[in-house]
PDB file of C-alpha atoms and ligand atoms in Angstrom:
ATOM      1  CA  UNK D   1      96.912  74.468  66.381  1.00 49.00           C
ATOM      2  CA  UNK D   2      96.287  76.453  69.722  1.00 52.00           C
ATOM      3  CA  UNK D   3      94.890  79.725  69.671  1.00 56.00           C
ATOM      4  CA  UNK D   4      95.122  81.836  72.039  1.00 67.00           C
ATOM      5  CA  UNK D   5      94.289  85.464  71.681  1.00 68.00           C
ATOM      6  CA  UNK D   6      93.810  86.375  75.118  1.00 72.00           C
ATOM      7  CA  UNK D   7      97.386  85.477  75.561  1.00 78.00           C
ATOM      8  CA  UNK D   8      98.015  88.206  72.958  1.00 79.00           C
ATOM      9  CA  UNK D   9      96.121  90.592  73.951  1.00 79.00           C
ATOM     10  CA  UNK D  10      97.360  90.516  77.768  1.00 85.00           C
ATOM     11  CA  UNK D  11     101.006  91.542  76.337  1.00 87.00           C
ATOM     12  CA  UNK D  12      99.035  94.843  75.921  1.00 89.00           C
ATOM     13  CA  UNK D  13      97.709  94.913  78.994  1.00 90.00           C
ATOM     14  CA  UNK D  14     100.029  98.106  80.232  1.00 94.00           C
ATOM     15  CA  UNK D  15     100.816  99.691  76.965  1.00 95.00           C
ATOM     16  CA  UNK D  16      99.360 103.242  76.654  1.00 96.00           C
ATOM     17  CA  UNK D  17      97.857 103.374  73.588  1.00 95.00           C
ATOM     18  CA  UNK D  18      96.666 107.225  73.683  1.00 95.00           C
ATOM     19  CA  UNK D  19     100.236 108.162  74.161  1.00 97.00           C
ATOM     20  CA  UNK D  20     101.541 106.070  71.732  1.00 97.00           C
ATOM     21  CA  UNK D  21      99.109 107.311  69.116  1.00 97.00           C
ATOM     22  CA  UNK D  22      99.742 110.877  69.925  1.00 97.00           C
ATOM     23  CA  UNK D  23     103.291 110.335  69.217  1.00 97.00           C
ATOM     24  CA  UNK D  24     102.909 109.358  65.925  1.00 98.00           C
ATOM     25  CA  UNK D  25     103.962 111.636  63.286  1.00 98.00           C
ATOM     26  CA  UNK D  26     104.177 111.897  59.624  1.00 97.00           C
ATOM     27  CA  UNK D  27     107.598 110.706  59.127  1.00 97.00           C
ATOM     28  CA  UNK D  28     106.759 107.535  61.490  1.00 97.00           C
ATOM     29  CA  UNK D  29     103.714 107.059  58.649  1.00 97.00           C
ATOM     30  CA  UNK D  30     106.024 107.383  55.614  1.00 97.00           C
ATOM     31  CA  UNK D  31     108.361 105.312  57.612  1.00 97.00           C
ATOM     32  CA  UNK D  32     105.994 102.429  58.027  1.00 96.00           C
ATOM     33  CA  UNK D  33     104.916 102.776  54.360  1.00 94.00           C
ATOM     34  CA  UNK D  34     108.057 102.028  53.009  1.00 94.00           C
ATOM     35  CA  UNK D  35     109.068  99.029  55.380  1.00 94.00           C
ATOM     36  CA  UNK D  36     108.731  95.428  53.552  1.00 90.00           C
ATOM     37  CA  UNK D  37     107.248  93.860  56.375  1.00 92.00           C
ATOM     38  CA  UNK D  38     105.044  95.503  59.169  1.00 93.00           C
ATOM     39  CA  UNK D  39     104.993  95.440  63.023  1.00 94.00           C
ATOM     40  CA  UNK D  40     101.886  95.015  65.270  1.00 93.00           C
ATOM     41  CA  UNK D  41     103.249  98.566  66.433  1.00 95.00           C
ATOM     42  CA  UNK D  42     103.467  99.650  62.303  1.00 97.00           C
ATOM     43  CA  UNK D  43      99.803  98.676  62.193  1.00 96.00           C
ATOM     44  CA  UNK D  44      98.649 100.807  65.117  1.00 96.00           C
ATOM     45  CA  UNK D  45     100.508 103.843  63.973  1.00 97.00           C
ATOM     46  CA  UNK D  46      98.394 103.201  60.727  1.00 97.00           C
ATOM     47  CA  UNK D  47      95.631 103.819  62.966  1.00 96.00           C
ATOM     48  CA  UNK D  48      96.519 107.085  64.262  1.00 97.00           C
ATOM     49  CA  UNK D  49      94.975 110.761  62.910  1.00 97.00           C
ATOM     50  CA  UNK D  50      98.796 111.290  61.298  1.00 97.00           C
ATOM     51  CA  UNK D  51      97.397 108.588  59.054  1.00 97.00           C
ATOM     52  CA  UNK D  52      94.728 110.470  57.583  1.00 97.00           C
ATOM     53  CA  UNK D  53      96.640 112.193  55.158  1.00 96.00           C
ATOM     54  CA  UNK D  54      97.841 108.922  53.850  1.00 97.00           C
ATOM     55  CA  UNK D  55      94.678 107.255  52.884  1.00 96.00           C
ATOM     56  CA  UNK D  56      95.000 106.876  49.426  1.00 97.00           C
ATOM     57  CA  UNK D  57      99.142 105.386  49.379  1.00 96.00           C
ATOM     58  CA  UNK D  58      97.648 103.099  52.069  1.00 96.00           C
ATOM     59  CA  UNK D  59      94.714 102.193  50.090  1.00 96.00           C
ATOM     60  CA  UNK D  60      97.444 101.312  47.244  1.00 95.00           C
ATOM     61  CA  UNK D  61      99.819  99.282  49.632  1.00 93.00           C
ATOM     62  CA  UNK D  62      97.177  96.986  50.784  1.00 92.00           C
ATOM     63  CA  UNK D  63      95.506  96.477  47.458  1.00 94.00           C
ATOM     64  CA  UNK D  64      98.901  95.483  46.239  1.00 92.00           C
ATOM     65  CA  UNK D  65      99.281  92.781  49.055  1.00 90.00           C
ATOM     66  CA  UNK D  66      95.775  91.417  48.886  1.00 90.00           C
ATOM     67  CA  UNK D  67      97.173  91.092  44.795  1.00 94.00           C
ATOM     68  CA  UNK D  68     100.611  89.274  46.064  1.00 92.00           C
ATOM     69  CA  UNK D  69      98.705  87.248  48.944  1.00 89.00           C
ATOM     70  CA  UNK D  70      95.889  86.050  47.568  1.00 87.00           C
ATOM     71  CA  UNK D  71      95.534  87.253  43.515  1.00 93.00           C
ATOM     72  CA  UNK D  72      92.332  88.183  41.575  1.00 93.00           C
ATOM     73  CA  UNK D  73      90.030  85.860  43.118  1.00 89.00           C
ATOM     74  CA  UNK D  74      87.489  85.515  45.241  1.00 88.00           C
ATOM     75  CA  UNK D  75      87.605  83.198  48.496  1.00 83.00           C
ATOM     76  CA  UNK D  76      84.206  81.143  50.187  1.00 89.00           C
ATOM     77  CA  UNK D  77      84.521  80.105  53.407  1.00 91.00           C
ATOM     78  CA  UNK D  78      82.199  77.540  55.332  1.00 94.00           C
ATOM     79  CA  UNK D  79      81.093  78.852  58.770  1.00 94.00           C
ATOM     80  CA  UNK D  80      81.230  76.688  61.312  1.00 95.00           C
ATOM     81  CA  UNK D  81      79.134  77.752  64.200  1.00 94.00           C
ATOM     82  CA  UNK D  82      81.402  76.233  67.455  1.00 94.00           C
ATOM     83  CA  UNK D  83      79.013  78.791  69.800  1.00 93.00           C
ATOM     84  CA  UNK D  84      76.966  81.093  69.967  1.00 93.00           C
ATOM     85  CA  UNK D  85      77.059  82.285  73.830  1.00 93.00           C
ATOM     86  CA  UNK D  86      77.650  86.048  73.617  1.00 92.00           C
ATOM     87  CA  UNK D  87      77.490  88.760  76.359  1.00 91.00           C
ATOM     88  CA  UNK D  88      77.007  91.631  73.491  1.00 91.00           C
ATOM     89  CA  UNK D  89      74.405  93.336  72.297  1.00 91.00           C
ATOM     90  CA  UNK D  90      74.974  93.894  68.768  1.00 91.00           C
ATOM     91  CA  UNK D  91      71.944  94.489  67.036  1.00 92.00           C
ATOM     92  CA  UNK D  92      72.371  93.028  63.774  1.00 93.00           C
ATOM     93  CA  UNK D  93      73.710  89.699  65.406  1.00 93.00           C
ATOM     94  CA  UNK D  94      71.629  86.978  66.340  1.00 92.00           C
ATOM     95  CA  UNK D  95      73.768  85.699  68.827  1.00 92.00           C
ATOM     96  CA  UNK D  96      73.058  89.181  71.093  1.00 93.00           C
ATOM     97  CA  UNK D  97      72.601  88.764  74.563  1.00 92.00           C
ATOM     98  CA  UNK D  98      68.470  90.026  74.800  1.00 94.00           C
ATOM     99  CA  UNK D  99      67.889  86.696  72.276  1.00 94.00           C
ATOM    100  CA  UNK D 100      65.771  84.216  74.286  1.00 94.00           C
ATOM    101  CA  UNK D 101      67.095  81.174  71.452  1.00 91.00           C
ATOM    102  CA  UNK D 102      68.827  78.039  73.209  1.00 94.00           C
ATOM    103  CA  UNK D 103      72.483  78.264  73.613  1.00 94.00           C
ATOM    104  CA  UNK D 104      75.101  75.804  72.371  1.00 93.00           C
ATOM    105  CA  UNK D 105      79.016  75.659  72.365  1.00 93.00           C
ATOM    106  CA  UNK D 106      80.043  72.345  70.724  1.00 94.00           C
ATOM    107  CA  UNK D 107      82.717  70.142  72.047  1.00 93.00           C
ATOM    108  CA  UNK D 108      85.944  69.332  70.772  1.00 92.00           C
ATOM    109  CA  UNK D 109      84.440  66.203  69.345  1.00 95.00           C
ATOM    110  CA  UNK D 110      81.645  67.703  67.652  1.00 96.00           C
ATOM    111  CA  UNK D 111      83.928  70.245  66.674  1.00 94.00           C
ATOM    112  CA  UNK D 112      86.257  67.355  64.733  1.00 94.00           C
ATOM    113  CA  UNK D 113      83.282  65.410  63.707  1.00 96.00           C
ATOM    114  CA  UNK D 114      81.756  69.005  62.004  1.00 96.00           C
ATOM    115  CA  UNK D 115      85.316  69.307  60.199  1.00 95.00           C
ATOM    116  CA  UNK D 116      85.834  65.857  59.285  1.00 96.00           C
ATOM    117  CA  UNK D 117      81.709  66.313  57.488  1.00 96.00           C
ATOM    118  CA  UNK D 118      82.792  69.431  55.552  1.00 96.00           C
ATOM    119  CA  UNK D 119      86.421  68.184  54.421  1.00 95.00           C
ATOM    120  CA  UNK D 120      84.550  64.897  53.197  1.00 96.00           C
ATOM    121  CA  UNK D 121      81.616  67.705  51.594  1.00 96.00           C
ATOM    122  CA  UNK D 122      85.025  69.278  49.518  1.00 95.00           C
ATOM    123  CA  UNK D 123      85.266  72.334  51.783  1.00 93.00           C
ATOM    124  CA  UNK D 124      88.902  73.354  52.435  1.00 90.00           C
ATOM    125  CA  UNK D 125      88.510  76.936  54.137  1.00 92.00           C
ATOM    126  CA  UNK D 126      86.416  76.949  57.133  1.00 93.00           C
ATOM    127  CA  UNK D 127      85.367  80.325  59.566  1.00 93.00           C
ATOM    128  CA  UNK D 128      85.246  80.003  62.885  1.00 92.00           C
ATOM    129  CA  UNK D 129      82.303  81.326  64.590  1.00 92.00           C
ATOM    130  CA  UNK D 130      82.263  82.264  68.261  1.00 90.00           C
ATOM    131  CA  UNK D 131      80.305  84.679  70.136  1.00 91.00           C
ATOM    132  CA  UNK D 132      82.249  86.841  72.984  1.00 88.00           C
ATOM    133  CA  UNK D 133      81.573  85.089  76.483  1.00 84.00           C
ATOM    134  CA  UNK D 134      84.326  84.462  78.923  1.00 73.00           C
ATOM    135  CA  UNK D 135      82.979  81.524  80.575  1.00 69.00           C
ATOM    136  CA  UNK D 136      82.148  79.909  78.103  1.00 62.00           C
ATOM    137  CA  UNK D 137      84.089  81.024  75.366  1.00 55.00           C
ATOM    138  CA  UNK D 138      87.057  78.335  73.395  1.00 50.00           C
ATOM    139  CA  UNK D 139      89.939  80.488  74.462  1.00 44.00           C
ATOM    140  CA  UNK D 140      92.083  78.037  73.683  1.00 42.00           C
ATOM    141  CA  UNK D 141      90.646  75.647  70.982  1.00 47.00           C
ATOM    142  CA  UNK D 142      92.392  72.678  69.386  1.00 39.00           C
ATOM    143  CA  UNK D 143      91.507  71.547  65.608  1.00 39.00           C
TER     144      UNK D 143
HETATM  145  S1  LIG J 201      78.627  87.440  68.440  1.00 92.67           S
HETATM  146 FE1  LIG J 201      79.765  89.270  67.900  1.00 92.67          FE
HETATM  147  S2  LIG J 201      78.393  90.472  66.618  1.00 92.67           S
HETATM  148 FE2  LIG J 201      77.152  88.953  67.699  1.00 92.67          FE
HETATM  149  S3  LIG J 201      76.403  89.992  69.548  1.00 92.67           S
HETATM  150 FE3  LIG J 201      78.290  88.921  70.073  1.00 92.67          FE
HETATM  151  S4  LIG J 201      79.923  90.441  69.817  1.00 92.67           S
HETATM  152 FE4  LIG J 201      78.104  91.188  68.716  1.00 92.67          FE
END
């Protein structure tokens, strides 16, 4: 699989957000409630202040598609650490920038070997960890 969200996020490179959220109205919100399947432009109108009188039908639409999705249960994942450069400063995180610990970003081999060691452990679901550093970062990563 290649992931790419850069890629993604460039397609938004000229789109005016403030304008399109201004523009949002009721009816666009009742609109996007009814719709079967939902738009990356659906989802940001979701996020606009003509969305605030909608919390609670919201609230209701995505409980019942976490229901459909995934059921009543609860899901583990394994973490799997691929790096932990990071040019933030989140406080909370160990992986902020002001933390004087060593620095790794595994290779695509390690990577595969670290996978191959949980499938073989049972795991099935794994979450990618990264930290947010251009230079360093897996942009595009292949598993
Ligand atoms: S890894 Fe994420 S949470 Fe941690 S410092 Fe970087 S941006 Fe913040």
């Amino acid at each position: 699989m290649n992931l790419s969200f850069s890629k993604e996020l460039a397609r938004f490179n000229n789109f005016d957000f403030q304008s399109f959220l201004g523009n949002v109205n009721r009816k666009d919100i009742e609109r996007v409630l009814l719709k079967e399947s939902l738009s990356e432009l659906d989802f940001l109108s979701l996020l606009s202040s003509s969305a605030l009188d909608y919390l609670e039908p919201l609230a209701q639409r995505a409980n019942n598609c976490t229901l459909s999705n995934f059921g009543r249960v609860i899901l583990l994942y394994t973490p799997l650490y691929i790096s932990n450069y990071c040019v933030n400063d989140c406080e909370y995180c160990g992986f902020h920038s002001r933390n004087v610990a060593s620095r790794k970003k595994l290779t695509t081999q390690e990577v595969r070997q670290q996978v191959e060691i949980l499938e073989d452990m049972g795991h099935k679901r794994l979450l990618l960890e990264f930290g947010e550093e251009s230079q360093r970062a897996c942009r595009q990563f292949l598993i």
